[in-house]
Coordinates of C-alpha atoms in Angstrom, one line a residue:
Chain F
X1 CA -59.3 54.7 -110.0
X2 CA -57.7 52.6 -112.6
X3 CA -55.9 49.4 -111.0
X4 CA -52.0 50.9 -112.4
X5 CA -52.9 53.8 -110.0
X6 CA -54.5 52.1 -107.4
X7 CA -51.6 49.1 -107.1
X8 CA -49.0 52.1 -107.0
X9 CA -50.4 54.0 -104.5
X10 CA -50.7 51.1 -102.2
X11 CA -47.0 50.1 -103.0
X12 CA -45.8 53.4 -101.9
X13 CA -48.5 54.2 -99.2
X14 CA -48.6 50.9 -98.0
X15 CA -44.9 50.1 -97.9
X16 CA -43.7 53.6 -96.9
X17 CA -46.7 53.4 -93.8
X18 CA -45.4 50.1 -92.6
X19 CA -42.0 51.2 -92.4
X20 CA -42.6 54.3 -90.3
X21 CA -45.0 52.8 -88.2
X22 CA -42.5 50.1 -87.7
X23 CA -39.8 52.8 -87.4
X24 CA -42.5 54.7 -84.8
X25 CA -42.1 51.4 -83.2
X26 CA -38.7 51.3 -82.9
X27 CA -38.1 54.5 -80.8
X28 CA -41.1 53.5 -79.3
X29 CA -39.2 50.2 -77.9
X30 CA -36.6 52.3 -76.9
X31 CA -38.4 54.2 -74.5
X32 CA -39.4 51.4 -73.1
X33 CA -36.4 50.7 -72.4
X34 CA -35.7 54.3 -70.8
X35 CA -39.2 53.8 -68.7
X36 CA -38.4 50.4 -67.4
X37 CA -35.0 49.8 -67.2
X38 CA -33.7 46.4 -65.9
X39 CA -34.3 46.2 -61.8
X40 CA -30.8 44.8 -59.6
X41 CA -33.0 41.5 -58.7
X42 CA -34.0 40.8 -63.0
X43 CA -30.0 41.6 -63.5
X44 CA -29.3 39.0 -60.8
X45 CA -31.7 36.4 -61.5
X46 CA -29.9 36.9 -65.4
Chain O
X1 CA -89.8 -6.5 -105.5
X2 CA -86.6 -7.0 -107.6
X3 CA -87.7 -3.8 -108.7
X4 CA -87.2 -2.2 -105.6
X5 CA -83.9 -4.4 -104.7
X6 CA -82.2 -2.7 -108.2
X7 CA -83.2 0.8 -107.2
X8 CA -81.8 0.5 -103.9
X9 CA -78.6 -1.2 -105.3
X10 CA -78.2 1.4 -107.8
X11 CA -78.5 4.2 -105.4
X12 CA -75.3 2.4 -103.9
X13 CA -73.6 3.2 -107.0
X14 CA -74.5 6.5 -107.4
X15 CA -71.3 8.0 -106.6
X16 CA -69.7 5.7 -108.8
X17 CA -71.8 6.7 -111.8
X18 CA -71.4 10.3 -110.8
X19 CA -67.4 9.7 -110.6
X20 CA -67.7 8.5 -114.4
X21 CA -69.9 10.7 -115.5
X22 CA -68.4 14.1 -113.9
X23 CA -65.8 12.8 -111.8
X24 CA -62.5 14.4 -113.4
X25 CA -62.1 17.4 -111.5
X26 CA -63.1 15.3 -108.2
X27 CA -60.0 12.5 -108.8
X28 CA -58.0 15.4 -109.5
X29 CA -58.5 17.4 -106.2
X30 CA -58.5 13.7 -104.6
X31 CA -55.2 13.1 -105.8
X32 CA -54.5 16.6 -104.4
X33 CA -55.0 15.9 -101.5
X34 CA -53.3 12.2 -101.2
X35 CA -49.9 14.6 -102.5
X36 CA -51.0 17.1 -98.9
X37 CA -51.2 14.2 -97.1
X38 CA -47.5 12.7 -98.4
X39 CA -46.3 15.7 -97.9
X40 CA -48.0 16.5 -94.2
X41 CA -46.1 12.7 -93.5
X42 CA -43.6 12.0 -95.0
X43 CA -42.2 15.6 -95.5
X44 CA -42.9 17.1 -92.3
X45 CA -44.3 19.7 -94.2
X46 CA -46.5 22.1 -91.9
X47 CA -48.5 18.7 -91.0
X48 CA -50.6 20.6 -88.5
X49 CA -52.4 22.5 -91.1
X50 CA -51.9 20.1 -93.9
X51 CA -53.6 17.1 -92.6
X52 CA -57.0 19.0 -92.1
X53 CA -56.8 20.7 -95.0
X54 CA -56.5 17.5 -97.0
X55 CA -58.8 15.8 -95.0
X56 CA -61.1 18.7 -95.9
X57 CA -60.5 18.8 -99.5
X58 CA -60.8 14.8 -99.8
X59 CA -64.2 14.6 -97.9
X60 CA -65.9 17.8 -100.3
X61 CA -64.5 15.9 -103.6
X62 CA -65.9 12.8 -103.0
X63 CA -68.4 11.8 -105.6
X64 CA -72.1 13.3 -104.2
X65 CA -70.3 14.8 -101.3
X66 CA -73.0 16.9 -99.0
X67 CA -70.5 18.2 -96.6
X68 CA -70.1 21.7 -98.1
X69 CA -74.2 21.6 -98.3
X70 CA -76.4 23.8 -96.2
X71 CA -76.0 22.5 -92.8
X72 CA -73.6 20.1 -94.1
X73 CA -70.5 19.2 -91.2
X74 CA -67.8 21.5 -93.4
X75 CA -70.3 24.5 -93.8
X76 CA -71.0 24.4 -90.8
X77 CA -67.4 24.5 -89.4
X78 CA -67.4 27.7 -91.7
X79 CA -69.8 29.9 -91.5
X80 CA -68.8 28.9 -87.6
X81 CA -65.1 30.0 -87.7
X82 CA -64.5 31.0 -91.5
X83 CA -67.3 33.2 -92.3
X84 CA -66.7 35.5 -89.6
X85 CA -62.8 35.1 -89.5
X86 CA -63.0 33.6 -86.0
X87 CA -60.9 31.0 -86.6
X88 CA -57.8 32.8 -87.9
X89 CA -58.0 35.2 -85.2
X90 CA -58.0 32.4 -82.3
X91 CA -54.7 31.3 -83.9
X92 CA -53.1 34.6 -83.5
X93 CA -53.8 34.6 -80.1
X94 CA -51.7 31.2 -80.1
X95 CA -49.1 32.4 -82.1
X96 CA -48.5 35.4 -79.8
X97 CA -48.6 33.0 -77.0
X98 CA -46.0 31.1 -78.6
X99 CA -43.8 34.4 -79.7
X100 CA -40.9 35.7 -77.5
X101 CA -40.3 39.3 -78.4
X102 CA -37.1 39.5 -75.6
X103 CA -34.3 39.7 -79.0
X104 CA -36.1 42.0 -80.5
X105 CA -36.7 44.8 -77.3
X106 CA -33.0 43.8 -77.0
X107 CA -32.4 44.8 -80.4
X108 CA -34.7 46.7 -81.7
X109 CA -33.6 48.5 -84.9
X110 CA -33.7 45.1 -86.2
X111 CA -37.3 45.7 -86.4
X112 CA -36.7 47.8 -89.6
X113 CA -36.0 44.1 -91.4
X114 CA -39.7 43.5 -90.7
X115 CA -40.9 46.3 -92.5
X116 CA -38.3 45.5 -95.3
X117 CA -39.6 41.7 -95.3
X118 CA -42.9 42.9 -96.5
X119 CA -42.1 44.8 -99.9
X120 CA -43.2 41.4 -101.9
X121 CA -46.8 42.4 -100.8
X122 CA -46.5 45.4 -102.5
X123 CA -45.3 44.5 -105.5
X124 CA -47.3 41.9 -106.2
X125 CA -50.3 43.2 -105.3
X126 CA -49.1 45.3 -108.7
X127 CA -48.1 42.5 -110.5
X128 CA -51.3 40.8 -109.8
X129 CA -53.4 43.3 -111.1
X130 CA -51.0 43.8 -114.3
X131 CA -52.0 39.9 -114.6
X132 CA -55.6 40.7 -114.5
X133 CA -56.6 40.4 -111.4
X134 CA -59.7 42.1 -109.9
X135 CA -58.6 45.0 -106.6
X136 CA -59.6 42.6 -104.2
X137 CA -58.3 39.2 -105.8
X138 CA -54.8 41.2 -106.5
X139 CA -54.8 42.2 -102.3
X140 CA -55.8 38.7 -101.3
X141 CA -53.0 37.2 -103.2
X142 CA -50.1 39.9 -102.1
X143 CA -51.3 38.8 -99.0
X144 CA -49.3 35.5 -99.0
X145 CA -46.2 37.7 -99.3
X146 CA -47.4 38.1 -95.6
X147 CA -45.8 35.0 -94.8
X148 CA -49.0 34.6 -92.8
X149 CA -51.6 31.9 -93.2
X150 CA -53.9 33.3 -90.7
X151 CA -53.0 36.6 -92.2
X152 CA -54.0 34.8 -95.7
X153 CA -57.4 33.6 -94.5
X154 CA -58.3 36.5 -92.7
X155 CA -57.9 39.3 -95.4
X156 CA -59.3 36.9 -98.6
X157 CA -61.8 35.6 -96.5
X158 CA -63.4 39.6 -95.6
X159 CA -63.4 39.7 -99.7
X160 CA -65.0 36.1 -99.8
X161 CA -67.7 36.9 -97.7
X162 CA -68.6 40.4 -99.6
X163 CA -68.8 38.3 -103.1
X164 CA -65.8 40.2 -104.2
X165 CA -63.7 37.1 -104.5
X166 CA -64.5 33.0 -105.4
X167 CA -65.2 31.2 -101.9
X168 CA -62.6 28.5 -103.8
X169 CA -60.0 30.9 -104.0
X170 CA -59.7 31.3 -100.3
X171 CA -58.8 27.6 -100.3
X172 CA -56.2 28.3 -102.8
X173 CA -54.8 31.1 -100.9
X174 CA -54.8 29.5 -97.8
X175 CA -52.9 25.8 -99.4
X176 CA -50.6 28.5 -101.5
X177 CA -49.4 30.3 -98.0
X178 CA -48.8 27.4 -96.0
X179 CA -47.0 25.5 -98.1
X180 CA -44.6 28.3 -99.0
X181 CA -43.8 28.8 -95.4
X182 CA -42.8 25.6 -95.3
X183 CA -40.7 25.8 -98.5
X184 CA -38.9 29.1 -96.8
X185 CA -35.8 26.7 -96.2
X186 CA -36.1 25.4 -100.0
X187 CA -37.0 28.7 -101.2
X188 CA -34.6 31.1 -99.2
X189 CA -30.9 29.9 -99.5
X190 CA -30.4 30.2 -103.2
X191 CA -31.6 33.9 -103.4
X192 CA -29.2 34.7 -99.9
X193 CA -26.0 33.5 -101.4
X194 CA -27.0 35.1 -104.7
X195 CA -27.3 38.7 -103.1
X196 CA -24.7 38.6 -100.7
X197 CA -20.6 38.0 -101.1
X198 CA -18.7 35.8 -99.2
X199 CA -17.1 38.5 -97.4
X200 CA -20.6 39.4 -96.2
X201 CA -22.0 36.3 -95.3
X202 CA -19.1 35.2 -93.3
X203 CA -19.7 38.8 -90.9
X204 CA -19.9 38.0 -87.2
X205 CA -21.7 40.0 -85.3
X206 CA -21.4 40.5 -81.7
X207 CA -24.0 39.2 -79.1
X208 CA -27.2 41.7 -78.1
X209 CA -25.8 43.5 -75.2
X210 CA -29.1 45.3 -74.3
X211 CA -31.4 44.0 -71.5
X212 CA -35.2 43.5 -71.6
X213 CA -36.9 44.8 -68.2
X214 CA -40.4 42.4 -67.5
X215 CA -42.3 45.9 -67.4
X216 CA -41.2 46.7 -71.0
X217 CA -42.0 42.7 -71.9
X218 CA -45.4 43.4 -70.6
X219 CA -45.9 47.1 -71.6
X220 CA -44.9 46.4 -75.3
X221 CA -47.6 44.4 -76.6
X222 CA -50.0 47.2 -75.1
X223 CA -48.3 49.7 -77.2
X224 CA -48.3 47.7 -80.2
X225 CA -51.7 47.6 -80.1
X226 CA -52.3 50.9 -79.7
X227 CA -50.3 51.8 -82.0
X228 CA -51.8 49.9 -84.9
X229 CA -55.2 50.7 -83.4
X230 CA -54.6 54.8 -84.0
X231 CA -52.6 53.9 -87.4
X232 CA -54.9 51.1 -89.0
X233 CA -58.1 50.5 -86.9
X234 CA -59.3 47.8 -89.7
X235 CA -56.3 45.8 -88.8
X236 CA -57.0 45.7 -85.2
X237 CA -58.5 42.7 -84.6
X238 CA -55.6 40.9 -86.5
X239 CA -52.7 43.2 -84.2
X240 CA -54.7 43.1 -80.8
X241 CA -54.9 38.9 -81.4
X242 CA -51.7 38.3 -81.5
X243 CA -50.4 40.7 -79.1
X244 CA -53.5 39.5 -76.3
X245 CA -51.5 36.2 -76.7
X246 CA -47.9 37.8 -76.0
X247 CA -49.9 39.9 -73.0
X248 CA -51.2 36.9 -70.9
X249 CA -47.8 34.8 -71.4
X250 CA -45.5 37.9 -70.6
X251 CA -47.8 39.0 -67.8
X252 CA -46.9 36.1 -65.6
X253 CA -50.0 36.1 -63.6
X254 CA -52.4 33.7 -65.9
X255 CA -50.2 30.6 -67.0
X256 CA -53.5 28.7 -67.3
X257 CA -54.6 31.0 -69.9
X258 CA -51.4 31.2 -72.1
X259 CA -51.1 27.5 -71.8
X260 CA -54.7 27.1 -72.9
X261 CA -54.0 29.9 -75.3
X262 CA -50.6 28.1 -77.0
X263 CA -52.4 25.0 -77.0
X264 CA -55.9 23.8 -76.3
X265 CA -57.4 27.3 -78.6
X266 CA -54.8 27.1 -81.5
X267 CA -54.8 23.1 -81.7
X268 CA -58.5 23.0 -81.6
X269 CA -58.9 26.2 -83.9
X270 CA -56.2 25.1 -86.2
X271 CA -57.8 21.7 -86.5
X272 CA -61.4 23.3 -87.8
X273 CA -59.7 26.0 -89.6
X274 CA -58.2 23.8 -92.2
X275 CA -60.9 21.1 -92.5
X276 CA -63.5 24.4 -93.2
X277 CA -60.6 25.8 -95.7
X278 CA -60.6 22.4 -97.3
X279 CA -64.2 22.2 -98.2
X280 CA -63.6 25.0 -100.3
X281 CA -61.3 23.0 -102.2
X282 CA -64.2 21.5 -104.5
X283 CA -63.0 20.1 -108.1
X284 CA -65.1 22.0 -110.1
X285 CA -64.2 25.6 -108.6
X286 CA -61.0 24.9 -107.7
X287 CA -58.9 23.8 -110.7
X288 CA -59.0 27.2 -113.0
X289 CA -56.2 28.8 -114.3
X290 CA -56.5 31.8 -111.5
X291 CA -55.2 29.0 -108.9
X292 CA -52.3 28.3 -111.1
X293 CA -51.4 32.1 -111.0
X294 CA -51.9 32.3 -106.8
X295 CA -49.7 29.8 -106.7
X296 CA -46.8 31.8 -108.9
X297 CA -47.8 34.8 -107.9
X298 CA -47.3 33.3 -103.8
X299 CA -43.5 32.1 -104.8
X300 CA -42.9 35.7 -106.3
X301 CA -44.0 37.6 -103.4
X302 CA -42.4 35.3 -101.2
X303 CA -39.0 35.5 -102.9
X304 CA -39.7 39.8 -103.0
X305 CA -39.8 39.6 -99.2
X306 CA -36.7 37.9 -98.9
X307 CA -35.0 40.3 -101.6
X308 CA -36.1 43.4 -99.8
X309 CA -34.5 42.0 -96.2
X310 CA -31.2 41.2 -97.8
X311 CA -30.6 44.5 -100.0
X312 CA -31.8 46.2 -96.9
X313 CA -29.0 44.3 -94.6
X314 CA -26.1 45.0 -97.6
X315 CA -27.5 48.9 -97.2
X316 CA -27.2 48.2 -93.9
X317 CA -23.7 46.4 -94.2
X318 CA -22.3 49.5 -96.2
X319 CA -23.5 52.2 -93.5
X320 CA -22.3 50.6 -90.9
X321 CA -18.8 49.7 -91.9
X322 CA -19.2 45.8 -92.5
X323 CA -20.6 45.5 -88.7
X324 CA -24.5 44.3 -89.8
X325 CA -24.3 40.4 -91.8
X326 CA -27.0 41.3 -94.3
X327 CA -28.1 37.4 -94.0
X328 CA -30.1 38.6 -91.2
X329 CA -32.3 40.7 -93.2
X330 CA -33.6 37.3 -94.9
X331 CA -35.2 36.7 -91.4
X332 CA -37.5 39.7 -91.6
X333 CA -40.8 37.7 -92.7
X334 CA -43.2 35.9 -90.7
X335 CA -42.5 32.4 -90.9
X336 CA -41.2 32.1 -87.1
X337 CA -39.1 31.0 -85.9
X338 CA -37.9 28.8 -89.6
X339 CA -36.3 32.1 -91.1
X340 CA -34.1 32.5 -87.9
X341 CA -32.8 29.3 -87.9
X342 CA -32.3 29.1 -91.3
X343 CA -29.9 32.7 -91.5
X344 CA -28.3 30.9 -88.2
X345 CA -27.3 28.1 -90.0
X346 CA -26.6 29.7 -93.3
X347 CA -23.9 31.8 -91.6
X348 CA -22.6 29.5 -90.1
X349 CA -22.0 27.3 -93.5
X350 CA -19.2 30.3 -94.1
X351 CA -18.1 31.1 -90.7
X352 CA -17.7 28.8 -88.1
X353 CA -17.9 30.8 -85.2
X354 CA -20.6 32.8 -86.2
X355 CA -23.8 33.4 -84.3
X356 CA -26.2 35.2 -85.5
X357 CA -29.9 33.4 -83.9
X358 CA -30.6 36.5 -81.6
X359 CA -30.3 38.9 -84.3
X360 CA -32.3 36.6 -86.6
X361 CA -34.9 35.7 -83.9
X362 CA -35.2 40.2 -83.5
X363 CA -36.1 40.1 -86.9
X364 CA -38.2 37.2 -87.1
X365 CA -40.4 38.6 -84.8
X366 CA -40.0 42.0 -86.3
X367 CA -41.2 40.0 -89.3
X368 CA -44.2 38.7 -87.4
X369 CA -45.3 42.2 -86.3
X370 CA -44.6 43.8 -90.1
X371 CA -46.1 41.0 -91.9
X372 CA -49.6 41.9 -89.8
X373 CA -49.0 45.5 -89.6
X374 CA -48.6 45.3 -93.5
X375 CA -52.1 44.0 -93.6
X376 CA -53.9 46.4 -91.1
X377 CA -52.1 49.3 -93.0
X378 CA -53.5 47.7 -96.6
X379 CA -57.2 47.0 -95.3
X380 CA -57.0 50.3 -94.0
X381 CA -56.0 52.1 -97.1
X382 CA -58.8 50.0 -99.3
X383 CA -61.3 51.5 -96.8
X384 CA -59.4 54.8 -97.2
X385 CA -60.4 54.8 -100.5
X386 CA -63.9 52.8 -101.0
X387 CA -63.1 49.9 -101.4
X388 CA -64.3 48.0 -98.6

């Protein structure tokens, strides 16, 4: 593999993975937030 | 007798001799290091890494130096911690320690600048090998578009200890990294208020409303690291790290170990890191014209990363009606929590009522997680194909 090819298919695999595993992450976060919302006593003690 | 008396006096000037004789690239890295140490004082710049690493670089370039010998006190301290990326990895688990990810499980499509803080990798990874560079030189180097040092050390130094790189140029790589993070506030600013209006900058946006639960605080580092486990397994060690830190602090239930974790293990890890990253910093191998080039190639990358978080926030910006200050897409690289602060007090150089820390902090840390993602993904993908 030729080093034009190779540095272009790590710009767009490489970028383009870390943004949807980042993404993945994201809605991942969220449902984090669905599974463990905030308890009455952590609202109080905030 | 006066025979013997000469011999032993000229064996004192040895080193002297050797300085004359040879001694041009040794003075050179010597006075290298008295500008690390200036800078580590009287700057305040990153003095934590610099000192060692100074220290490290002045005690291998002085003249008939041994300490980079076999079994010599610097070799030692690397094929300890260096060799076998020990070190960097130790200081992940401090870093995590120190890292509050609350704003950004508050916030979290602010992650997204994270991943956007990361495009200067990429692209210089290309330009690097447009310059010449060999595959695993050109990754090393797009590697300080990380943000990273440990990141830095950890990815050159695999390609270090295959022969696929100069043991030297890890040295490079490693001085190049840290002192661009500490540039970040010299670096940043001029490249914000170029890609953003007025009008932009001065947008105030409203506080995080969302709340972070201490089960989702613990639970998220778990899922991080499985995450990056299933998605970039040679990354792992440089994911699970960091998030082991942000586990036993979050947790609650081990505050010996997170103290001992954001302390005693980074200070002590840090220390030995840079003295062992100095002795690689020898005259003779260091001073080429590649090292020039790391260090251009580490500004570029690191002005990329900040390019690709702002023109992300303006996209941002446009979609959303003028709601998202694209200033806070500067924050999306690693250097935590500098690159917060510095969009905090950026915005509020245009609007005085404007407070935007949370947000930058969401993507600071979003930064922290991309910038090491980033680098699992790319080891991953040169294993992918061969390469390593």
């Amino acid at each position: 593999m030729n080093n034009t090819v190779f540095g272009l298919t790590m710009l767009v695999v490489g970028m383009g993975g870390t943004l949807v595993t980042l993404f993945i992450i994201t809605l991942v976060i969220n449902a984090l937030s669905l599974f463990f919302p905030v308890r009455p006593d952590e609202e109080e003690k905030k | 007798m006066s025979e013997a008396i000469l011999s032993a006096l000229g064996a004192l000037f040895e080193g002297v001799r050797f300085l004359f004789a040879h001694g041009g690239p040794n003075v050179i890295m010597i006075s290298v290091a008295c500008v690390m140490f200036w800078l580590a004082i009287a700057k305040g710049v990153e003095p934590l890494l610099l000192l060692p690493i100074a220290f490290g670089c002045l005690l291998v370039n002085l003249p008939l130096s041994e300490v980079m010998h076999a079994d010599g006190v610097l070799k030692t301290l690397y094929d300890f911690g260096i060799g076998n990326e020990l070190f960097p990895l130790l200081i992940f688990v401090g870093i995590g320690s120190m890292t509050d990810f609350t704003p950004l499980l508050a916030n979290p499509r602010l992650l997204l600048f994270g991943a956007a803080g990361q495009v200067g990798i990429f692209v210089t990874l290309l330009l690097a090998l447009w310059l010449g560079f060999s595959k695993e030189e050109a990754v090393s180097v797009a590697a300080i578009g990380a943000c990273d040092g440990p990141t830095v050390i950890y990815v050159s130094n695999m390609f270090a200890g295959m022969d696929r790189i100069p043991t030297a140029m890890v040295g490079a790589l490693a001085v190049a990294a840290y002192s661009y993070m500490a540039l970040v506030p010299v670096i940043q600013p001029p490249i914000m208020r170029l890609l953003t209006t007025k009008k932009e900058r001065a947008v105030k946006m409203p506080s995080p409303k969302g709340k972070v639960s201490k089960a989702a605080l613990i639970a998220f580092p778990i899922v991080v690291t499985v995450i990056t486990g299933i998605v970039a397994p040679k990354g792992l060690p440089l994911m699970g790290m960091i998030m082991l830190g942000n586990f036993i602090k979050v947790s609650g239930v081990a505050p010996r170990l997170a103290s001992a974790a954001e302390n005693e293990i980074a200070n002590v890890s840090t220390l030995f890191l840079g003295l062992a990253i100095g002795g690689t910093m020898l005259g003779t191998q260091f001073l080429t014209r590649e090292t020039l080039m790391v260090f251009g190639l580490g500004l570029v990358a690191i002005m990329i990363d900040t390019v690709g978080g702002i023109l992300l926030g303006k996209i941002w910006y446009l979609l959303s009606g003028g709601k998202v200050n694209p200033l806070v897409g500067a924050a999306g690289i690693s250097a935590y929590p500098m690159a917060a602060r510095l969009v905090q007090s950026e915005g509020q150089r245009w609007n005085k009522h404007n407070y935007l820390l949370m947000h930058a902090m969401a993507a600071n840390t979003g930064g922290q997680i991309g910038s090491v993602m980033a680098a699992a993904i790319m080891l991953s993908l040169l294993k992918g194909l061969g390469i390593i």
